[in-house]
Short mmCIF file of C-alpha atoms and ligand atoms in Angstrom, two decimals:
data_model
loop_
_atom_site.label_atom_id
_atom_site.label_comp_id
_atom_site.label_asym_id
_atom_site.label_seq_id
_atom_site.Cartn_x
_atom_site.Cartn_y
_atom_site.Cartn_z
CA UNK A 1191 29.63 -25.44 11.00
CA UNK A 1192 27.72 -23.67 8.16
CA UNK A 1193 26.55 -20.04 8.79
CA UNK A 1194 23.46 -18.29 7.73
CA UNK A 1195 22.80 -14.64 8.27
CA UNK A 1196 19.02 -13.63 8.57
CA UNK A 1197 17.76 -10.25 8.04
CA UNK A 1198 14.49 -9.61 9.92
CA UNK A 1199 13.28 -10.98 13.34
CA UNK A 1200 9.56 -11.28 12.52
CA UNK A 1201 7.59 -14.39 12.08
CA UNK A 1202 9.44 -15.74 9.10
CA UNK A 1203 12.97 -15.00 10.30
CA UNK A 1204 12.30 -16.44 13.80
CA UNK A 1205 10.90 -19.70 12.57
CA UNK A 1206 13.83 -19.92 9.88
CA UNK A 1207 16.37 -19.25 12.49
CA UNK A 1208 14.85 -21.70 14.88
CA UNK A 1209 14.92 -24.49 12.17
CA UNK A 1210 18.46 -23.76 11.15
CA UNK A 1211 19.71 -23.61 14.75
CA UNK A 1212 18.06 -26.89 15.54
CA UNK A 1213 19.76 -28.28 12.64
CA UNK A 1214 23.26 -27.39 13.89
CA UNK A 1215 23.59 -24.35 11.67
CA UNK A 1216 25.09 -21.16 13.19
CA UNK A 1217 22.84 -18.17 12.70
CA UNK A 1218 23.17 -14.42 13.04
CA UNK A 1219 19.78 -12.78 13.14
CA UNK A 1220 19.72 -8.93 12.42
CA UNK A 1221 16.71 -7.22 13.63
CA UNK A 1222 16.50 -3.33 13.22
CA UNK A 1223 14.25 -2.79 16.26
CA UNK A 1224 14.40 -0.77 18.47
CA UNK A 1225 16.93 1.43 16.68
CA UNK A 1226 14.53 1.66 13.64
CA UNK A 1227 10.92 0.77 13.32
CA UNK A 1228 8.42 0.33 10.46
CA UNK A 1229 5.35 2.43 10.49
CA UNK A 1230 3.37 -0.46 12.13
CA UNK A 1231 5.86 -2.08 14.48
CA UNK A 1232 5.78 -0.42 18.10
CA UNK A 1233 7.24 -3.04 20.35
CA UNK A 1234 10.89 -4.22 21.08
CA UNK A 1235 10.48 -7.91 20.90
CA UNK A 1236 10.89 -10.39 17.99
CA UNK A 1237 7.93 -11.79 16.05
CA UNK A 1238 5.48 -8.80 16.82
CA UNK A 1239 1.98 -9.10 15.63
CA UNK A 1240 1.25 -5.88 14.13
CA UNK A 1241 -2.50 -6.13 13.66
CA UNK A 1242 -4.94 -8.87 14.61
CA UNK A 1243 -3.99 -11.20 17.54
CA UNK A 1244 -5.69 -14.17 15.65
CA UNK A 1245 -4.09 -17.19 13.75
CA UNK A 1246 -7.52 -17.85 12.52
CA UNK A 1247 -9.32 -21.33 12.31
CA UNK A 1248 -8.13 -24.60 13.66
CA UNK A 1249 -8.96 -28.21 12.46
CA UNK A 1250 -8.37 -29.89 9.11
CA UNK A 1251 -11.59 -28.74 7.41
CA UNK A 1252 -9.81 -25.23 6.94
CA UNK A 1253 -6.49 -24.90 5.04
CA UNK A 1254 -5.18 -22.69 7.64
CA UNK A 1255 -6.10 -25.27 10.27
CA UNK A 1256 -4.15 -27.80 8.15
CA UNK A 1257 -1.17 -25.49 7.95
CA UNK A 1258 -1.00 -25.19 11.71
CA UNK A 1259 -1.07 -28.99 12.01
CA UNK A 1260 1.79 -29.26 9.66
CA UNK A 1261 3.84 -26.59 11.26
CA UNK A 1262 3.46 -27.98 14.62
CA UNK A 1263 4.53 -31.48 13.33
CA UNK A 1264 7.64 -29.73 11.67
CA UNK A 1265 8.74 -28.26 14.97
CA UNK A 1266 7.60 -24.68 14.31
CA UNK A 1267 8.59 -22.29 17.18
CA UNK A 1268 5.77 -19.93 16.16
CA UNK A 1269 3.18 -22.53 16.71
CA UNK A 1270 4.85 -23.69 20.04
CA UNK A 1271 4.51 -20.06 21.17
CA UNK A 1272 0.95 -19.56 19.96
CA UNK A 1273 -0.28 -22.50 22.11
CA UNK A 1274 1.67 -21.51 25.11
CA UNK A 1275 0.12 -18.01 24.93
CA UNK A 1276 -3.34 -18.78 23.66
CA UNK A 1277 -6.28 -16.68 24.54
CA UNK A 1278 -9.84 -17.96 24.15
CA UNK A 1279 -11.35 -17.19 20.61
CA UNK A 1280 -14.00 -19.91 19.92
CA UNK A 1281 -12.82 -22.21 17.19
CA UNK A 1282 -9.98 -19.83 16.20
CA UNK A 1283 -6.28 -19.70 17.71
CA UNK A 1284 -5.70 -16.30 19.01
CA UNK A 1285 -2.82 -15.27 21.39
CA UNK A 1286 -1.78 -12.62 23.93
CA UNK A 1287 0.57 -10.70 21.48
CA UNK A 1288 2.89 -9.44 24.15
CA UNK A 1289 3.30 -12.95 25.86
CA UNK A 1290 3.62 -14.46 22.37
CA UNK A 1291 6.55 -12.12 21.46
CA UNK A 1292 8.09 -12.48 24.82
CA UNK A 1293 8.19 -16.32 24.29
CA UNK A 1294 9.79 -16.18 20.96
CA UNK A 1295 12.31 -13.54 21.90
CA UNK A 1296 13.28 -15.58 24.81
CA UNK A 1297 13.71 -18.84 22.90
CA UNK A 1298 15.69 -17.15 20.16
CA UNK A 1299 17.94 -15.18 22.30
CA UNK A 1300 18.61 -18.22 24.48
CA UNK A 1301 19.53 -20.54 21.73
CA UNK A 1302 23.22 -21.15 21.73
CA UNK A 1303 23.49 -21.24 17.94
CA UNK A 1304 21.76 -17.92 17.34
CA UNK A 1305 23.26 -14.59 17.70
CA UNK A 1306 20.76 -11.63 17.66
CA UNK A 1307 22.16 -8.29 16.51
CA UNK A 1308 19.83 -5.25 16.84
CA UNK A 1309 20.93 -3.30 13.81
CA UNK A 1310 19.42 -2.32 10.42
CA UNK A 1311 20.89 -4.15 7.28
CA UNK A 1312 20.35 -1.32 4.71
CA UNK A 1313 21.84 -3.16 1.75
CA UNK A 1314 22.31 -6.46 0.31
CA UNK A 1315 25.92 -5.67 -0.13
CA UNK A 1316 26.36 -4.89 3.66
CA UNK A 1317 29.63 -6.36 4.78
CA UNK A 1318 27.81 -8.25 7.55
CA UNK A 1319 26.37 -10.42 4.96
CA UNK A 1320 29.72 -11.31 3.23
CA UNK A 1321 30.98 -14.76 3.91
CA UNK A 1322 27.85 -16.37 5.05
CA UNK A 1323 27.00 -19.61 3.49
CA UNK A 1324 23.58 -18.20 2.74
CA UNK A 1325 21.70 -14.95 3.43
CA UNK A 1326 18.01 -14.96 4.06
CA UNK A 1327 15.97 -11.78 3.73
CA UNK A 1328 12.84 -11.85 5.94
CA UNK A 1329 12.32 -8.27 6.33
CA UNK A 1330 8.46 -8.43 5.90
CA UNK A 1331 6.09 -6.31 4.00
CA UNK A 1332 7.37 -3.24 5.68
CA UNK A 1333 11.13 -3.98 5.09
CA UNK A 1334 13.15 -0.60 5.74
CA UNK A 1335 13.14 1.63 2.61
CA UNK A 1336 16.78 1.32 2.07
CA UNK A 1337 16.90 -2.46 2.09
CA UNK A 1338 13.82 -2.35 -0.06
CA UNK A 1339 15.58 -0.33 -2.58
CA UNK A 1340 18.68 -2.51 -2.58
CA UNK A 1341 16.44 -5.65 -3.12
CA UNK A 1342 14.53 -4.13 -5.74
CA UNK A 1343 17.58 -3.06 -7.52
CA UNK A 1344 18.66 -6.73 -7.36
CA UNK A 1345 15.52 -8.16 -8.74
CA UNK A 1346 14.83 -5.33 -11.37
CA UNK A 1347 11.38 -3.90 -11.76
CA UNK A 1348 9.55 -6.97 -10.72
CA UNK A 1349 7.84 -5.44 -7.72
CA UNK A 1350 4.44 -4.79 -6.67
CA UNK A 1351 2.75 -2.62 -4.07
CA UNK A 1352 -0.67 -2.70 -2.41
CA UNK A 1353 -2.37 -1.62 0.97
CA UNK A 1354 -3.13 -3.70 4.07
CA UNK A 1355 -5.24 -1.76 6.66
CA UNK A 1356 -5.22 -2.34 10.39
CA UNK A 1357 -8.49 -2.58 12.46
CA UNK A 1358 -9.14 -0.40 15.58
CA UNK A 1359 -8.89 -1.64 19.20
CA UNK A 1360 -11.36 -0.39 21.82
CA UNK A 1361 -11.04 -0.74 25.76
CA UNK A 1362 -13.52 -3.11 27.36
CA UNK A 1363 -14.37 -0.45 29.97
CA UNK A 1364 -15.71 1.85 27.34
CA UNK A 1365 -18.16 -0.48 25.82
CA UNK A 1366 -21.76 -0.15 26.79
CA UNK A 1367 -22.90 -3.67 28.09
CA UNK A 1368 -26.45 -2.63 28.10
CA UNK A 1369 -26.35 -2.95 24.32
CA UNK A 1370 -23.38 -5.26 23.60
CA UNK A 1371 -23.76 -8.92 24.37
CA UNK A 1372 -21.28 -11.93 24.58
CA UNK A 1373 -21.52 -14.95 22.29
CA UNK A 1374 -20.09 -16.58 19.12
CA UNK A 1375 -22.01 -17.25 16.08
CA UNK A 1376 -24.63 -19.94 16.84
CA UNK A 1377 -23.13 -20.25 20.47
CA UNK A 1378 -24.64 -17.65 22.75
CA UNK A 1379 -22.94 -19.40 25.68
CA UNK A 1380 -19.40 -18.45 24.45
CA UNK A 1381 -17.67 -15.38 25.80
CA UNK A 1382 -14.99 -15.03 23.39
CA UNK A 1383 -16.56 -12.21 21.19
CA UNK A 1384 -18.58 -9.14 22.14
CA UNK A 1385 -21.39 -8.30 19.78
CA UNK A 1386 -22.96 -4.84 18.87
CA UNK A 1387 -26.45 -5.30 17.26
CA UNK A 1388 -27.73 -2.86 14.70
CA UNK A 1389 -31.24 -1.99 13.50
CA UNK A 1390 -31.92 -1.51 9.94
CA UNK A 1391 -31.83 2.36 10.41
CA UNK A 1392 -28.69 2.33 12.48
CA UNK A 1393 -26.91 0.05 9.83
CA UNK A 1394 -27.88 2.14 6.82
CA UNK A 1395 -26.93 5.41 8.63
CA UNK A 1396 -23.69 3.80 9.55
CA UNK A 1397 -22.93 2.55 5.83
CA UNK A 1398 -23.78 6.25 4.50
CA UNK A 1399 -21.47 7.67 7.04
CA UNK A 1400 -18.65 5.16 6.02
CA UNK A 1401 -19.08 6.28 2.33
CA UNK A 1402 -19.03 10.00 3.23
CA UNK A 1403 -16.24 9.91 5.67
CA UNK A 1404 -12.93 11.41 4.77
CA UNK A 1405 -10.18 8.84 3.83
CA UNK A 1406 -6.44 9.07 3.90
CA UNK A 1407 -5.22 9.65 0.17
CA UNK A 1408 -2.67 7.13 -1.37
CA UNK A 1409 0.81 8.57 -1.83
CA UNK A 1410 1.88 9.17 -5.18
CA UNK A 1411 4.52 6.38 -5.49
CA UNK A 1412 2.00 3.68 -4.16
CA UNK A 1413 -0.60 2.04 -6.27
CA UNK A 1414 -3.92 1.42 -4.59
CA UNK A 1415 -4.72 -2.31 -4.94
CA UNK A 1416 -6.36 -3.76 -2.06
CA UNK A 1417 -5.95 -7.64 -1.26
CA UNK A 1418 -9.42 -9.07 -1.38
CA UNK A 1419 -9.34 -10.90 1.96
CA UNK A 1420 -8.26 -7.58 3.87
CA UNK A 1421 -10.40 -4.90 2.15
CA UNK A 1422 -11.05 -1.70 4.15
CA UNK A 1423 -14.47 -1.60 5.73
CA UNK A 1424 -15.30 1.48 3.59
CA UNK A 1425 -14.31 -0.08 0.42
CA UNK A 1426 -16.59 -2.98 1.26
CA UNK A 1427 -19.39 -0.48 1.77
CA UNK A 1428 -18.71 1.05 -1.58
CA UNK A 1429 -19.59 -2.19 -3.32
CA UNK A 1430 -23.20 -1.78 -2.11
CA UNK A 1431 -25.44 -0.91 0.85
CA UNK A 1432 -25.96 -4.53 1.86
CA UNK A 1433 -22.41 -5.80 1.17
CA UNK A 1434 -21.31 -5.39 4.90
CA UNK A 1435 -24.56 -6.94 6.08
CA UNK A 1436 -23.85 -10.16 4.09
CA UNK A 1437 -20.08 -9.85 4.89
CA UNK A 1438 -18.39 -9.12 8.20
CA UNK A 1439 -21.58 -7.60 9.70
CA UNK A 1440 -23.71 -10.49 8.96
CA UNK A 1441 -26.14 -11.12 11.82
CA UNK A 1442 -26.78 -14.98 11.00
CA UNK A 1443 -26.56 -17.30 14.19
CA UNK A 1444 -27.00 -14.20 16.68
CA UNK A 1445 -30.23 -13.34 18.80
CA UNK A 1446 -30.05 -10.06 20.62
CA UNK A 1447 -30.81 -11.01 24.23
CA UNK A 1448 -32.74 -7.55 24.66
CA UNK A 1449 -35.08 -8.09 21.89
CA UNK A 1450 -35.21 -11.95 21.54
CA UNK A 1451 -34.72 -11.38 17.80
CA UNK A 1452 -32.00 -11.55 15.07
CA UNK A 1453 -30.58 -7.91 14.76
CA UNK A 1454 -30.28 -6.49 11.31
CA UNK A 1455 -26.59 -6.45 11.38
CA UNK A 1456 -23.90 -7.03 13.99
CA UNK A 1457 -20.37 -5.79 14.71
CA UNK A 1458 -18.26 -8.38 16.29
CA UNK A 1459 -15.40 -7.35 18.77
CA UNK A 1460 -12.69 -9.94 19.20
CA UNK A 1461 -10.82 -10.49 22.46
CA UNK A 1462 -7.36 -8.81 22.14
CA UNK A 1463 -5.57 -9.97 25.29
CA UNK A 1464 -5.71 -12.74 28.00
CA UNK A 1465 -7.50 -10.65 30.48
CA UNK A 1466 -10.12 -9.38 28.05
CA UNK A 1467 -9.66 -5.65 28.41
CA UNK A 1468 -9.26 -4.82 24.87
CA UNK A 1469 -11.29 -5.74 21.85
CA UNK A 1470 -10.52 -5.34 18.12
CA UNK A 1471 -13.22 -4.61 15.64
CA UNK A 1472 -13.48 -7.76 13.41
CA UNK A 1473 -13.35 -6.64 9.65
CA UNK A 1474 -12.71 -2.97 10.36
CA UNK A 1475 -9.41 -2.41 8.73
CA UNK A 1476 -9.82 1.04 7.26
CA UNK A 1477 -8.22 4.00 5.45
CA UNK A 1478 -10.69 6.61 7.38
CA UNK A 1479 -8.80 9.47 8.86
CA UNK A 1480 -8.42 9.12 12.52
CA UNK A 1481 -10.98 11.75 13.72
CA UNK A 1482 -13.37 10.20 11.22
CA UNK A 1483 -12.94 6.80 12.56
CA UNK A 1484 -13.73 8.17 16.16
CA UNK A 1485 -16.81 9.78 14.94
CA UNK A 1486 -18.12 7.08 12.66
CA UNK A 1487 -17.28 3.97 14.77
CA UNK A 1488 -19.01 5.49 17.74
CA UNK A 1489 -22.21 5.34 15.79
CA UNK A 1490 -22.01 1.63 16.46
CA UNK A 1491 -24.52 0.80 19.21
CA UNK A 1492 -22.54 0.07 22.36
CA UNK A 1493 -19.44 2.01 21.15
CA UNK A 1494 -20.89 5.45 21.68
CA UNK A 1495 -18.34 6.36 24.25
CA UNK A 1496 -15.61 3.96 22.87
CA UNK A 1497 -12.04 4.67 23.97
CA UNK A 1498 -9.71 3.81 20.93
CA UNK A 1499 -6.54 2.06 22.16
CA UNK A 1500 -5.41 1.91 18.75
CA UNK A 1501 -6.94 3.41 15.49
CA UNK A 1502 -7.08 1.64 12.23
CA UNK A 1503 -4.54 2.64 9.53
CA UNK A 1504 -3.21 1.80 6.11
CA UNK A 1505 0.20 0.24 5.34
CA UNK A 1506 2.47 -0.39 2.33
CA UNK A 1507 3.02 -4.17 1.55
CA UNK A 1508 5.96 -5.03 -0.26
CA UNK A 1509 6.55 -8.23 -2.02
CA UNK A 1510 8.31 -9.56 -5.05
CA UNK A 1511 6.85 -11.31 -8.12
CA UNK A 1512 8.10 -14.70 -6.87
CA UNK A 1513 7.59 -16.73 -9.93
CA UNK A 1514 9.80 -14.54 -11.72
CA UNK A 1515 12.53 -13.83 -9.40
CA UNK A 1516 12.62 -16.89 -7.10
CA UNK A 1517 13.76 -20.32 -7.80
CA UNK A 1518 12.13 -23.30 -6.25
CA UNK A 1519 14.45 -23.01 -3.16
CA UNK A 1520 13.20 -19.42 -2.48
CA UNK A 1521 16.67 -18.24 -3.76
CA UNK A 1522 17.10 -15.14 -5.90
CA UNK A 1523 17.55 -16.49 -9.51
CA UNK A 1524 20.00 -13.44 -10.08
CA UNK A 1525 21.85 -13.55 -6.81
CA UNK A 1526 22.53 -17.01 -5.86
CA UNK A 1527 23.06 -17.59 -2.09
CA UNK A 1528 20.45 -15.00 -1.21
CA UNK A 1529 17.08 -16.24 -0.17
CA UNK A 1530 13.82 -14.62 0.55
CA UNK A 1531 11.28 -15.73 3.24
CA UNK A 1532 7.95 -14.53 4.66
CA UNK A 1533 5.46 -12.10 3.39
CA UNK A 1534 7.96 -10.34 1.17
CA UNK A 1535 7.95 -13.57 -1.01
CA UNK A 1536 4.30 -13.11 -1.73
CA UNK A 1537 2.51 -15.36 0.83
CA UNK A 1538 -0.02 -13.40 2.94
CA UNK A 1539 -0.61 -13.76 6.62
CA UNK A 1540 1.03 -14.35 9.81
CA UNK A 1541 1.16 -18.13 9.72
CA UNK A 1542 1.83 -18.18 6.01
CA UNK A 1543 4.76 -16.05 6.59
CA UNK A 1544 6.09 -18.07 9.48
CA UNK A 1545 5.47 -21.39 7.41
CA UNK A 1546 7.36 -19.86 4.63
CA UNK A 1547 10.48 -19.18 7.00
CA UNK A 1548 10.25 -22.51 8.61
CA UNK A 1549 10.28 -24.32 5.30
CA UNK A 1550 13.22 -22.30 4.11
CA UNK A 1551 15.15 -22.96 7.31
CA UNK A 1552 14.34 -26.87 7.29
CA UNK A 1553 15.15 -27.13 3.54
CA UNK A 1554 18.23 -24.90 3.71
CA UNK A 1555 19.54 -26.56 6.66
CA UNK A 1556 19.53 -29.92 4.97
CA UNK A 1557 21.03 -28.62 1.88
CA UNK A 1558 23.89 -27.02 3.81
CA UNK A 1559 24.51 -30.57 5.29
CA UNK A 1560 24.44 -32.01 1.82
CA UNK A 1561 21.15 -33.98 2.56
CA UNK A 1562 18.50 -34.29 -0.08
CA UNK A 1563 15.31 -32.31 0.20
CA UNK A 1564 12.00 -33.48 -0.91
CA UNK A 1565 9.32 -30.68 -1.43
CA UNK A 1566 6.10 -31.21 0.47
CA UNK A 1567 3.40 -32.17 -2.27
CA UNK A 1568 0.73 -29.65 -3.40
CA UNK A 1569 -2.04 -31.56 -1.73
CA UNK A 1570 -0.56 -30.43 1.71
CA UNK A 1571 -1.19 -26.96 2.97
CA UNK A 1572 2.68 -26.18 2.92
CA UNK A 1573 3.11 -27.61 -0.43
CA UNK A 1574 0.26 -25.57 -1.89
CA UNK A 1575 1.49 -22.46 -0.44
CA UNK A 1576 5.11 -22.95 -1.55
CA UNK A 1577 3.72 -23.90 -4.99
CA UNK A 1578 1.77 -20.54 -5.19
CA UNK A 1579 5.25 -18.83 -5.16
CA UNK A 1580 6.31 -20.98 -8.29
CA UNK A 1581 3.23 -20.70 -10.33
CA UNK A 1582 3.10 -18.10 -13.03
CA UNK A 1583 -0.27 -16.59 -12.95
CA UNK A 1584 -2.21 -15.59 -16.17
CA UNK A 1585 -2.33 -12.09 -15.02
CA UNK A 1586 -0.48 -10.17 -12.21
CA UNK A 1587 1.00 -12.24 -9.40
CA UNK A 1588 -0.78 -11.69 -6.16
CA UNK A 1589 -0.14 -12.56 -2.56
CA UNK A 1590 -2.15 -15.39 -1.16
CA UNK A 1591 -3.24 -16.87 2.09
CA UNK A 1592 -3.27 -20.48 2.30
CA UNK A 1593 -6.60 -21.87 0.95
CA UNK A 1594 -8.01 -24.99 -0.58
CA UNK A 1595 -8.06 -23.13 -3.98
CA UNK A 1596 -4.22 -23.51 -4.14
CA UNK A 1597 -4.47 -27.30 -3.94
CA UNK A 1598 -5.38 -29.61 -6.83
CA UNK A 1599 -9.16 -30.19 -7.23
CA UNK A 1600 -10.60 -33.37 -5.74
CA UNK A 1601 -11.12 -36.40 -7.81
CA UNK A 1602 -14.44 -37.87 -8.19
CA UNK A 1603 -17.99 -36.31 -7.29
CA UNK A 1604 -18.06 -35.24 -3.57
CA UNK A 1605 -21.04 -33.29 -2.27
CA UNK A 1606 -20.28 -29.64 -1.48
CA UNK A 1607 -20.77 -30.19 2.16
CA UNK A 1608 -18.09 -32.76 2.37
CA UNK A 1609 -15.53 -31.13 0.18
CA UNK A 1610 -13.64 -29.34 2.93
CA UNK A 1611 -13.38 -32.53 4.78
CA UNK A 1612 -12.26 -34.34 1.77
CA UNK A 1613 -9.45 -31.77 1.16
CA UNK A 1614 -8.46 -32.09 4.71
CA UNK A 1615 -8.26 -35.81 4.81
CA UNK A 1616 -6.28 -35.96 1.66
CA UNK A 1617 -3.86 -33.31 2.79
CA UNK A 1618 -3.32 -35.20 6.07
CA UNK A 1619 -2.50 -38.43 4.10
CA UNK A 1620 -0.28 -36.62 1.81
CA UNK A 1621 1.64 -34.88 4.56
CA UNK A 1622 1.92 -38.18 6.47
CA UNK A 1623 3.45 -39.97 3.42
CA UNK A 1624 5.70 -37.14 2.63
CA UNK A 1625 7.18 -36.78 6.14
CA UNK A 1626 8.09 -40.48 6.01
CA UNK A 1627 9.51 -40.28 2.45
CA UNK A 1628 11.49 -37.14 3.33
CA UNK A 1629 12.79 -38.63 6.52
CA UNK A 1630 11.50 -35.63 8.69
P1 FAD B 1454 7.49 -9.22 9.89
O1 FAD B 1454 6.74 -9.97 10.84
O2 FAD B 1454 6.98 -7.83 9.54
O3 FAD B 1454 9.01 -9.22 10.25
C1 FAD B 1454 9.93 -8.50 9.70
C2 FAD B 1454 10.95 -7.96 10.53
O4 FAD B 1454 12.09 -7.39 9.92
C3 FAD B 1454 10.48 -6.91 11.59
O5 FAD B 1454 10.68 -7.17 12.87
C4 FAD B 1454 11.29 -5.66 11.02
O6 FAD B 1454 11.55 -4.83 11.93
C5 FAD B 1454 12.58 -6.30 10.43
N1 FAD B 1454 13.30 -5.52 9.53
C6 FAD B 1454 12.66 -4.88 8.44
N2 FAD B 1454 13.58 -4.31 7.74
C7 FAD B 1454 14.96 -4.69 8.25
C8 FAD B 1454 16.16 -4.37 8.02
N3 FAD B 1454 16.55 -3.51 6.97
N4 FAD B 1454 17.25 -4.76 8.81
C9 FAD B 1454 16.82 -5.41 9.97
N5 FAD B 1454 15.61 -5.67 10.26
C10 FAD B 1454 14.59 -5.44 9.36
N6 FAD B 1454 -1.42 -10.99 8.60
C11 FAD B 1454 -2.36 -11.66 9.32
O7 FAD B 1454 -2.42 -12.93 9.38
N7 FAD B 1454 -3.21 -11.12 10.20
C12 FAD B 1454 -3.27 -9.64 10.37
O8 FAD B 1454 -4.05 -9.11 11.05
C13 FAD B 1454 -2.25 -8.87 9.58
N8 FAD B 1454 -2.11 -7.66 9.62
C14 FAD B 1454 -1.12 -6.87 9.01
C15 FAD B 1454 -1.11 -5.47 9.25
C16 FAD B 1454 -0.18 -4.77 8.59
C17 FAD B 1454 -0.14 -3.35 8.73
C18 FAD B 1454 0.73 -5.43 7.70
C19 FAD B 1454 1.89 -4.69 6.89
C20 FAD B 1454 0.66 -6.78 7.62
C21 FAD B 1454 -0.25 -7.53 8.27
N9 FAD B 1454 -0.43 -8.86 8.19
C22 FAD B 1454 -1.27 -9.64 8.68
C23 FAD B 1454 0.45 -9.49 7.01
C24 FAD B 1454 1.62 -10.43 7.46
O9 FAD B 1454 1.27 -11.75 7.79
C25 FAD B 1454 2.51 -9.70 8.62
O10 FAD B 1454 2.98 -8.61 8.29
C26 FAD B 1454 3.55 -10.82 9.02
O11 FAD B 1454 3.99 -10.33 10.36
C27 FAD B 1454 4.74 -10.88 8.02
O12 FAD B 1454 5.56 -11.71 8.68
P2 FAD B 1454 7.24 -11.51 8.17
O13 FAD B 1454 8.01 -12.27 9.08
O14 FAD B 1454 7.41 -11.75 6.83
O15 FAD B 1454 7.44 -10.05 8.48
#
């Protein structure tokens, strides 16, 4: 029986372990918690969600929706757990993070082909990795410093850093329901989101406070490069007074029940758990200092007395220059037998990380059994995401969420409003054909 060692029991590590184990490969999964934790992990379970509890949109008109369908079809444990622990979130898929982690932990620990060892692997030369048929490093964007150093020594100086920022969470009890109201965009009857409406004067005072608020300074060894899809709220405010009002605070589709009018801006709070006792501030990832967050975010109408269950913060994100250091099987070019999976490869996002782990587990399992592997075509969400890791960019390699921009353009002239559907239909057809050809 082939044996694979996986380092990191996060989203990628768990989906990778599951695929390998289901293919009859014996797996040892090393997870450093609870002995040691990154600056963002706080729980003991596997597959911990360190920030939002949302897996974003569903349905084939969004690339992330397609990725979900594809992962589900390929037997993703992460998708199985997500559906089993789902909480209401309009058209999005969100989960109760504790139940989600419990579900995966139980499945992984209960699988007869998987052994979970709770200890840090501090070096690629650790003797626990010797003798395995393959080693998978799935230690995430906050991989322990010693392991990061060992990995970086192995890949040379082809490494990059940037910040991710966490959004704060407030307790439901502390929200003023005389001001905040329920409803999704265009759907006042939905009760998945809470909305805090702002007048023009309140909005402008808020933006001014964001600009003046004291921020955490980047550490010397870290470069300050923000990922466009996860910009800190104050960085967005710096781009212009109206940037937030046209971005995460856009009021389109809402009517304030108190006034019967559209507010000037709106702050959305997303359900954080199944019993709706906690809400996160959508788009409010931030580098503001803790006391400043409390002061400034309490300027939001309805949050004057907010109790912050978690404050926002900034975090390191470690990933390799994948097109330079990985081959098409996700193996380190200069260290055969060692593979990377998850965010550390340069995919970005919970599901993208899980999908990367899933694909590595599935393809590696087949290779270890001497079976042929056909890569998913770039027209599919999974294929497009994996192709991103192989594509040398004109400038600096950047992490990416799955999106239609990673897929080849559509042929022929298609009206703008039908394009997303067209991408979705093409992806579904390509995926179905691939599944058949690949014998999956
Ligand atoms: P992780 O889920 O982080 O798993 C890595 C695991 O490896 C951890 O359990 C860790 O304890 C373990 N580990 C690390 N080093 C070692 C070692 N040396 N030995 C043994 N075990 C080790 N994505 C989103 O889609 N939405 C978000 O809201 C979001 N917020 C984020 C917030 C922060 C602060 C960060 C850093 C990232 C965020 N991401 C978010 C991006 C990313 O999708 C997640 O980090 C995702 O969890 C990555 O999955 P992964 O499996 O690669 O790593």
